[in-house]
Amino acid sequence: MTALFIILVLVFILIAIWQMVKIFDLAQAGLPENDQVATEKDNTINAYLMMGFLAFIYIITIVCIVKWGDLPLLSNSASAHGPEVDNLMIISLVLIFVVQTITQFLLHYFAFKYKGQKGRKALFFADNNTLEAIWTIIPVITLAGLIIYGLFTWTSIMNVSEDDDPIVVELYAQQFNWKARYSGADNTLGKANVRLIDIDKANILGLDESDPNAQDDIITSELHLPVGKPVLFKMRSQDVLHSAYMPHFRAQMNCVPGMVTQFGFTPTITTAEMRQNPDMIDKVKHINEIRVENSKDLVAKGEDALDAYEFDYLLLCNKICGKSHYNMQMKIIVETQEEYDAWIKEQKIFKNSLVKN
């Protein structure tokens, strides 16, 4: 694939040089021997090249869909609202594909049909109210429909009802790691401020030690979520702009220094269940085959082989936040309520985690 990319880049560079040479030649148009007026033969050749390029992009598109397409385009969402987001994306992608296919055909076909010929005169008219109305109204209606559908979808996702008694969890971003803070038995996060961070006392998130609601908060480096239980995330950033991105849950929200943002969802598939998904099994198998091949070179150099890959949900940073941005991630484990309760009981609450002076 890399070799193909390099070849394409070289081809485009050569085309650019060729075009520059043509421009230089056109600059010498005053000389009779450099006359660059297109002939009927030139126009015919270019017309057929347009149809050839049209066939090329259609063939490439079909090959890509057949070989690398993963119909129905988007799948394996693991949150209650995931199918809604996927459906909106699929509608957008299909609509764009259909419009692109039709418009590209018309563009290339009319360039072929109305190629320059001796005696042919182009028809010009200043305006056409009917055409202008058509190509204005249709996009307006289409885009308005997509935007309204998107707004309803977004509103349904963001309106987390207090009646559902969601678990409140804070996601704390800093270069270049994540921390999760659970709200404890009272399900209320204690007050926090970066100015209250005290590394010597292990108050790494700046919790207000005098706030009663902070005493039972739980700080972890791994995010555990019970399946089927709504979760409301409160997000903070210590330093720069980050973005909490959980792709399988179709969730993303910016973490902005100096303010608290939020996002909520209900996980619907446990980590164990997702690992048994046929698509995921194939993906993991493919990744491990690549790792085995890459490990051969490492072992030959006397280095350790790569570990086998096992699927896990991940919380990623989706904003370029510095030199180690690529590695800013945290594992998410979705489990049964019983497994979650057992795990949460093993964690140390904030008041017991402080280092006593």
Short mmCIF file of C-alpha atoms in Angstrom, two decimals:
data_model
loop_
_atom_site.label_atom_id
_atom_site.label_comp_id
_atom_site.label_asym_id
_atom_site.label_seq_id
_atom_site.Cartn_x
_atom_site.Cartn_y
_atom_site.Cartn_z
CA MET A 1 0.00 0.00 0.00
CA THR A 2 2.87 2.39 0.83
CA ALA A 3 4.53 1.63 -2.50
CA LEU A 4 1.27 2.38 -4.34
CA PHE A 5 0.96 5.67 -2.47
CA ILE A 6 4.53 6.65 -3.39
CA ILE A 7 3.90 5.80 -7.05
CA LEU A 8 0.72 7.92 -7.08
CA VAL A 9 2.57 10.85 -5.52
CA LEU A 10 5.31 10.59 -8.15
CA VAL A 11 2.72 10.41 -10.92
CA PHE A 12 0.99 13.54 -9.62
CA ILE A 13 4.35 15.33 -9.38
CA LEU A 14 5.11 14.45 -13.00
CA ILE A 15 1.67 15.66 -14.07
CA ALA A 16 2.26 18.93 -12.21
CA ILE A 17 5.64 19.39 -13.95
CA TRP A 18 4.02 18.63 -17.30
CA GLN A 19 1.33 21.23 -16.66
CA MET A 20 3.96 23.78 -15.66
CA VAL A 21 5.81 23.14 -18.91
CA LYS A 22 2.57 23.67 -20.83
CA ILE A 23 1.99 26.96 -19.02
CA PHE A 24 5.51 28.03 -19.95
CA ASP A 25 4.83 27.13 -23.58
CA LEU A 26 1.59 29.09 -23.52
CA ALA A 27 3.53 32.10 -22.29
CA GLN A 28 5.41 31.95 -25.58
CA ALA A 29 2.13 32.07 -27.54
CA GLY A 30 3.37 35.04 -29.54
CA LEU A 31 5.53 32.72 -31.58
CA PRO A 32 3.65 31.09 -34.51
CA GLU A 33 5.27 27.69 -34.00
CA ASN A 34 3.94 27.55 -30.40
CA ASP A 35 0.26 27.98 -31.30
CA GLN A 36 -1.75 26.13 -28.58
CA VAL A 37 -5.26 26.50 -29.99
CA ALA A 38 -7.06 23.18 -29.48
CA THR A 39 -8.04 21.29 -32.62
CA GLU A 40 -11.05 19.03 -33.09
CA LYS A 41 -8.72 16.09 -32.56
CA ASP A 42 -7.57 17.54 -29.22
CA ASN A 43 -11.16 18.07 -28.11
CA THR A 44 -12.17 14.54 -29.12
CA ILE A 45 -9.22 13.01 -27.28
CA ASN A 46 -10.02 14.98 -24.13
CA ALA A 47 -13.70 14.08 -24.38
CA TYR A 48 -12.89 10.37 -24.47
CA LEU A 49 -10.38 10.82 -21.66
CA MET A 50 -13.18 12.35 -19.55
CA MET A 51 -15.34 9.26 -20.11
CA GLY A 52 -12.34 7.04 -19.41
CA PHE A 53 -11.72 8.81 -16.10
CA LEU A 54 -15.41 8.48 -15.25
CA ALA A 55 -15.18 4.72 -15.83
CA PHE A 56 -11.98 4.65 -13.75
CA ILE A 57 -13.53 6.30 -10.67
CA TYR A 58 -16.61 4.07 -10.90
CA ILE A 59 -14.48 0.91 -11.19
CA ILE A 60 -12.25 1.99 -8.28
CA THR A 61 -15.34 2.73 -6.18
CA ILE A 62 -16.87 -0.69 -6.91
CA VAL A 63 -13.58 -2.48 -6.18
CA CYS A 64 -13.19 -0.63 -2.86
CA ILE A 65 -16.76 -1.44 -1.81
CA VAL A 66 -16.41 -5.13 -2.73
CA LYS A 67 -12.93 -5.62 -1.28
CA TRP A 68 -12.89 -3.33 1.74
CA GLY A 69 -16.52 -2.37 2.25
CA ASP A 70 -18.04 -3.38 5.57
CA LEU A 71 -21.74 -3.32 4.93
CA PRO A 72 -23.96 -2.12 6.50
CA LEU A 73 -21.20 0.53 6.76
CA LEU A 74 -21.42 1.01 10.52
CA SER A 75 -22.02 -1.68 13.11
CA ASN A 76 -20.97 -2.94 16.55
CA SER A 77 -22.21 0.09 18.46
CA ALA A 78 -22.34 -0.70 22.16
CA SER A 79 -24.62 1.99 23.56
CA ALA A 80 -28.37 2.52 23.59
CA HIS A 81 -28.16 5.58 21.33
CA GLY A 82 -25.51 4.03 19.04
CA PRO A 83 -27.97 2.68 16.41
CA GLU A 84 -29.53 6.17 16.10
CA VAL A 85 -26.15 7.76 15.38
CA ASP A 86 -25.25 4.95 12.96
CA ASN A 87 -28.56 5.36 11.15
CA LEU A 88 -27.99 9.10 10.75
CA MET A 89 -24.48 8.49 9.42
CA ILE A 90 -25.63 5.79 7.00
CA ILE A 91 -28.38 8.05 5.60
CA SER A 92 -25.81 10.83 5.10
CA LEU A 93 -23.26 8.52 3.47
CA VAL A 94 -25.81 6.92 1.12
CA LEU A 95 -27.22 10.31 0.14
CA ILE A 96 -23.74 11.71 -0.55
CA PHE A 97 -22.82 8.59 -2.54
CA VAL A 98 -25.95 8.79 -4.73
CA VAL A 99 -25.58 12.52 -5.38
CA GLN A 100 -21.87 12.17 -6.12
CA THR A 101 -22.49 9.29 -8.53
CA ILE A 102 -25.14 11.22 -10.47
CA THR A 103 -23.34 14.57 -10.56
CA GLN A 104 -20.00 13.03 -11.59
CA PHE A 105 -21.74 11.19 -14.44
CA LEU A 106 -23.44 14.37 -15.65
CA LEU A 107 -20.23 16.38 -15.35
CA HIS A 108 -18.15 13.95 -17.44
CA TYR A 109 -20.94 13.01 -19.86
CA PHE A 110 -21.73 16.62 -20.81
CA ALA A 111 -18.01 17.34 -21.22
CA PHE A 112 -17.99 14.45 -23.70
CA LYS A 113 -21.27 15.25 -25.46
CA TYR A 114 -20.60 18.96 -25.91
CA LYS A 115 -16.93 18.80 -26.80
CA GLY A 116 -15.60 21.56 -29.00
CA GLN A 117 -16.41 21.06 -32.70
CA LYS A 118 -16.03 23.28 -35.70
CA GLY A 119 -19.22 25.23 -36.35
CA ARG A 120 -20.72 24.49 -32.91
CA LYS A 121 -21.71 27.55 -30.95
CA ALA A 122 -22.33 27.48 -27.19
CA LEU A 123 -25.74 28.62 -25.96
CA PHE A 124 -25.60 31.27 -23.25
CA PHE A 125 -28.45 32.72 -21.24
CA ALA A 126 -28.32 35.17 -18.37
CA ASP A 127 -30.61 33.33 -15.96
CA ASN A 128 -33.21 30.61 -15.61
CA ASN A 129 -35.50 31.07 -12.65
CA THR A 130 -36.89 27.54 -12.84
CA LEU A 131 -33.46 25.87 -12.77
CA GLU A 132 -32.24 28.16 -10.01
CA ALA A 133 -35.32 27.38 -7.92
CA ILE A 134 -34.84 23.64 -8.42
CA TRP A 135 -31.15 23.52 -7.47
CA THR A 136 -31.79 25.80 -4.48
CA ILE A 137 -34.96 24.27 -3.05
CA ILE A 138 -33.89 20.59 -3.31
CA PRO A 139 -30.62 21.05 -1.34
CA VAL A 140 -32.41 23.26 1.21
CA ILE A 141 -35.09 20.63 1.86
CA THR A 142 -32.53 17.80 1.97
CA LEU A 143 -30.13 19.57 4.32
CA ALA A 144 -32.95 20.85 6.52
CA GLY A 145 -34.24 17.30 6.88
CA LEU A 146 -30.81 15.97 7.84
CA ILE A 147 -30.16 18.82 10.27
CA ILE A 148 -33.56 18.49 11.97
CA TYR A 149 -33.14 14.71 12.23
CA GLY A 150 -29.65 15.26 13.65
CA LEU A 151 -30.91 17.80 16.19
CA PHE A 152 -33.63 15.44 17.41
CA THR A 153 -31.07 12.63 17.67
CA TRP A 154 -28.60 14.86 19.55
CA THR A 155 -31.31 16.12 21.91
CA SER A 156 -32.43 12.59 22.76
CA ILE A 157 -28.83 11.62 23.49
CA MET A 158 -27.96 14.65 25.63
CA ASN A 159 -31.15 14.76 27.70
CA VAL A 160 -30.12 12.36 30.46
CA SER A 161 -33.09 12.04 32.79
CA GLU A 162 -32.51 12.20 36.54
CA ASP A 163 -35.37 9.71 36.88
CA ASP A 164 -33.12 7.04 35.38
CA ASP A 165 -30.75 7.48 38.35
CA PRO A 166 -27.57 7.51 36.22
CA ILE A 167 -24.17 6.75 37.70
CA VAL A 168 -22.21 10.00 37.83
CA VAL A 169 -18.57 9.65 36.77
CA GLU A 170 -15.99 12.34 36.16
CA LEU A 171 -13.47 11.94 33.35
CA TYR A 172 -10.36 13.97 34.15
CA ALA A 173 -8.00 14.73 31.27
CA GLN A 174 -4.38 15.79 31.51
CA GLN A 175 -1.34 15.42 29.30
CA PHE A 176 -1.21 12.51 28.59
CA ASN A 177 -3.52 10.27 30.63
CA TRP A 178 -7.05 9.91 31.94
CA LYS A 179 -8.43 9.48 35.42
CA ALA A 180 -11.97 8.43 36.34
CA ARG A 181 -13.69 9.68 39.50
CA TYR A 182 -16.78 7.82 40.69
CA SER A 183 -19.33 9.70 42.79
CA GLY A 184 -19.47 7.06 45.52
CA ALA A 185 -22.44 5.91 47.58
CA ASP A 186 -24.14 9.33 47.52
CA ASN A 187 -23.84 9.46 43.70
CA THR A 188 -22.75 13.11 43.99
CA LEU A 189 -19.31 14.29 42.95
CA GLY A 190 -17.46 16.43 45.45
CA LYS A 191 -16.19 19.88 44.57
CA ALA A 192 -12.82 20.06 42.82
CA ASN A 193 -10.41 22.66 41.51
CA VAL A 194 -6.99 22.32 39.92
CA ARG A 195 -5.67 24.84 42.46
CA LEU A 196 -6.34 22.28 45.19
CA ILE A 197 -4.09 19.63 43.67
CA ASP A 198 -1.62 18.45 46.30
CA ILE A 199 0.72 15.75 45.04
CA ASP A 200 2.32 15.30 48.47
CA LYS A 201 -1.05 14.25 49.89
CA ALA A 202 -2.01 12.25 46.76
CA ASN A 203 -4.85 14.67 45.99
CA ILE A 204 -4.12 14.35 42.30
CA LEU A 205 -7.44 15.74 41.00
CA GLY A 206 -7.75 18.71 43.33
CA LEU A 207 -10.76 17.54 45.34
CA ASP A 208 -12.01 19.80 48.12
CA GLU A 209 -11.05 17.85 51.24
CA SER A 210 -13.63 19.76 53.30
CA ASP A 211 -16.56 18.86 51.03
CA PRO A 212 -18.65 16.00 52.51
CA ASN A 213 -19.65 14.85 49.01
CA ALA A 214 -15.98 14.31 48.11
CA GLN A 215 -15.20 11.94 50.96
CA ASP A 216 -16.61 8.82 49.27
CA ASP A 217 -15.45 9.66 45.74
CA ILE A 218 -13.33 6.97 44.09
CA ILE A 219 -10.43 7.76 41.74
CA THR A 220 -9.29 5.06 39.30
CA SER A 221 -7.11 4.62 36.22
CA GLU A 222 -9.56 2.19 34.63
CA LEU A 223 -13.18 2.82 33.71
CA HIS A 224 -15.69 0.15 34.74
CA LEU A 225 -19.33 0.45 33.66
CA PRO A 226 -22.32 -1.80 34.44
CA VAL A 227 -24.21 -2.95 31.36
CA GLY A 228 -27.71 -1.55 30.94
CA LYS A 229 -27.16 1.24 33.49
CA PRO A 230 -27.22 4.92 32.37
CA VAL A 231 -23.96 6.77 33.00
CA LEU A 232 -23.57 10.55 33.15
CA PHE A 233 -20.01 11.73 32.52
CA LYS A 234 -18.76 15.06 33.85
CA MET A 235 -15.54 16.07 32.08
CA ARG A 236 -12.68 18.34 33.12
CA SER A 237 -9.25 19.15 31.75
CA GLN A 238 -6.22 20.12 33.80
CA ASP A 239 -4.13 21.71 31.07
CA VAL A 240 -5.10 21.94 27.39
CA LEU A 241 -8.11 21.12 25.24
CA HIS A 242 -8.75 17.37 25.11
CA SER A 243 -11.64 15.38 23.69
CA ALA A 244 -13.08 12.29 25.37
CA TYR A 245 -13.79 9.86 22.53
CA MET A 246 -15.34 6.42 23.07
CA PRO A 247 -15.86 5.14 19.51
CA HIS A 248 -17.84 1.96 20.23
CA PHE A 249 -20.27 3.95 22.36
CA ARG A 250 -20.62 6.66 19.69
CA ALA A 251 -19.68 9.21 22.33
CA GLN A 252 -17.43 12.25 22.13
CA MET A 253 -17.20 15.49 24.09
CA ASN A 254 -14.50 18.12 24.49
CA CYS A 255 -12.77 18.49 27.85
CA VAL A 256 -12.18 22.22 28.25
CA PRO A 257 -9.88 23.78 30.87
CA GLY A 258 -11.84 25.91 33.32
CA MET A 259 -15.26 24.40 32.68
CA VAL A 260 -17.21 21.15 33.08
CA THR A 261 -18.79 19.46 30.06
CA GLN A 262 -20.95 16.37 30.08
CA PHE A 263 -22.15 13.43 28.02
CA GLY A 264 -24.30 10.44 28.90
CA PHE A 265 -25.06 7.01 27.49
CA THR A 266 -26.17 3.53 28.47
CA PRO A 267 -23.76 0.69 27.60
CA THR A 268 -25.60 -2.28 26.10
CA ILE A 269 -22.90 -4.87 25.35
CA THR A 270 -20.35 -6.16 27.85
CA THR A 271 -16.68 -6.44 26.98
CA ALA A 272 -16.96 -10.25 27.10
CA GLU A 273 -19.92 -10.22 24.69
CA MET A 274 -18.17 -7.91 22.24
CA ARG A 275 -15.12 -10.17 22.22
CA GLN A 276 -17.39 -12.98 21.00
CA ASN A 277 -18.83 -10.92 18.15
CA PRO A 278 -17.91 -12.65 14.84
CA ASP A 279 -16.71 -9.38 13.28
CA MET A 280 -14.55 -8.64 16.30
CA ILE A 281 -13.13 -12.16 16.29
CA ASP A 282 -12.07 -11.72 12.65
CA LYS A 283 -10.58 -8.30 13.39
CA VAL A 284 -8.58 -9.55 16.38
CA LYS A 285 -7.37 -12.54 14.37
CA HIS A 286 -6.17 -10.26 11.56
CA ILE A 287 -4.38 -7.94 13.99
CA ASN A 288 -2.62 -10.84 15.67
CA GLU A 289 -1.51 -12.24 12.30
CA ILE A 290 0.13 -8.88 11.57
CA ARG A 291 1.74 -8.87 15.02
CA VAL A 292 3.15 -12.36 14.49
CA GLU A 293 4.75 -11.25 11.22
CA ASN A 294 6.16 -8.08 12.79
CA SER A 295 7.46 -10.05 15.76
CA LYS A 296 9.70 -12.14 13.52
CA ASP A 297 11.88 -9.11 12.73
CA LEU A 298 11.93 -8.07 16.39
CA VAL A 299 12.99 -11.53 17.57
CA ALA A 300 15.68 -11.62 14.89
CA LYS A 301 17.07 -8.40 16.39
CA GLY A 302 17.04 -9.91 19.87
CA GLU A 303 14.00 -7.92 21.00
CA ASP A 304 10.82 -9.23 22.64
CA ALA A 305 7.94 -10.33 20.44
CA LEU A 306 4.75 -8.30 20.44
CA ASP A 307 2.04 -9.41 22.87
CA ALA A 308 -1.13 -10.90 21.44
CA TYR A 309 -3.90 -8.33 21.00
CA GLU A 310 -7.14 -8.69 22.93
CA PHE A 311 -10.12 -6.44 22.33
CA ASP A 312 -11.01 -3.82 24.91
CA TYR A 313 -13.21 -0.76 24.74
CA LEU A 314 -11.07 2.38 24.93
CA LEU A 315 -11.38 5.98 25.97
CA LEU A 316 -9.20 8.01 23.59
CA CYS A 317 -8.23 11.64 23.24
CA ASN A 318 -9.50 12.97 19.91
CA LYS A 319 -7.75 16.35 20.04
CA ILE A 320 -4.07 16.76 19.20
CA CYS A 321 -2.91 17.76 22.68
CA GLY A 322 0.86 17.28 22.49
CA LYS A 323 3.67 14.94 21.57
CA SER A 324 2.20 11.88 23.36
CA HIS A 325 -1.39 12.48 22.26
CA TYR A 326 -1.39 9.19 20.32
CA ASN A 327 -0.93 7.23 23.53
CA MET A 328 -3.52 9.01 25.69
CA GLN A 329 -6.05 6.28 26.34
CA MET A 330 -7.79 4.40 29.13
CA LYS A 331 -9.32 0.93 29.12
CA ILE A 332 -13.09 0.67 29.54
CA ILE A 333 -14.60 -2.52 30.95
CA VAL A 334 -18.33 -3.06 30.58
CA GLU A 335 -19.52 -5.82 32.87
CA THR A 336 -22.56 -7.16 34.68
CA GLN A 337 -23.98 -5.27 37.65
CA GLU A 338 -22.69 -7.95 40.01
CA GLU A 339 -19.15 -7.73 38.61
CA TYR A 340 -19.26 -3.95 38.78
CA ASP A 341 -20.45 -3.94 42.40
CA ALA A 342 -17.70 -6.37 43.37
CA TRP A 343 -15.06 -4.20 41.66
CA ILE A 344 -16.28 -0.92 43.17
CA LYS A 345 -16.15 -2.40 46.66
CA GLU A 346 -12.43 -3.13 46.20
CA GLN A 347 -11.62 0.51 45.43
CA LYS A 348 -10.34 2.95 48.02
CA ILE A 349 -12.49 6.02 48.70
CA PHE A 350 -10.94 9.49 48.58
CA LYS A 351 -10.74 10.18 52.32
CA ASN A 352 -8.84 6.91 52.81
CA SER A 353 -6.49 7.53 49.88
CA LEU A 354 -4.96 10.76 51.18
CA VAL A 355 -1.44 10.65 52.57
CA LYS A 356 -1.53 11.81 56.18
CA ASN A 357 1.11 14.38 57.13
#
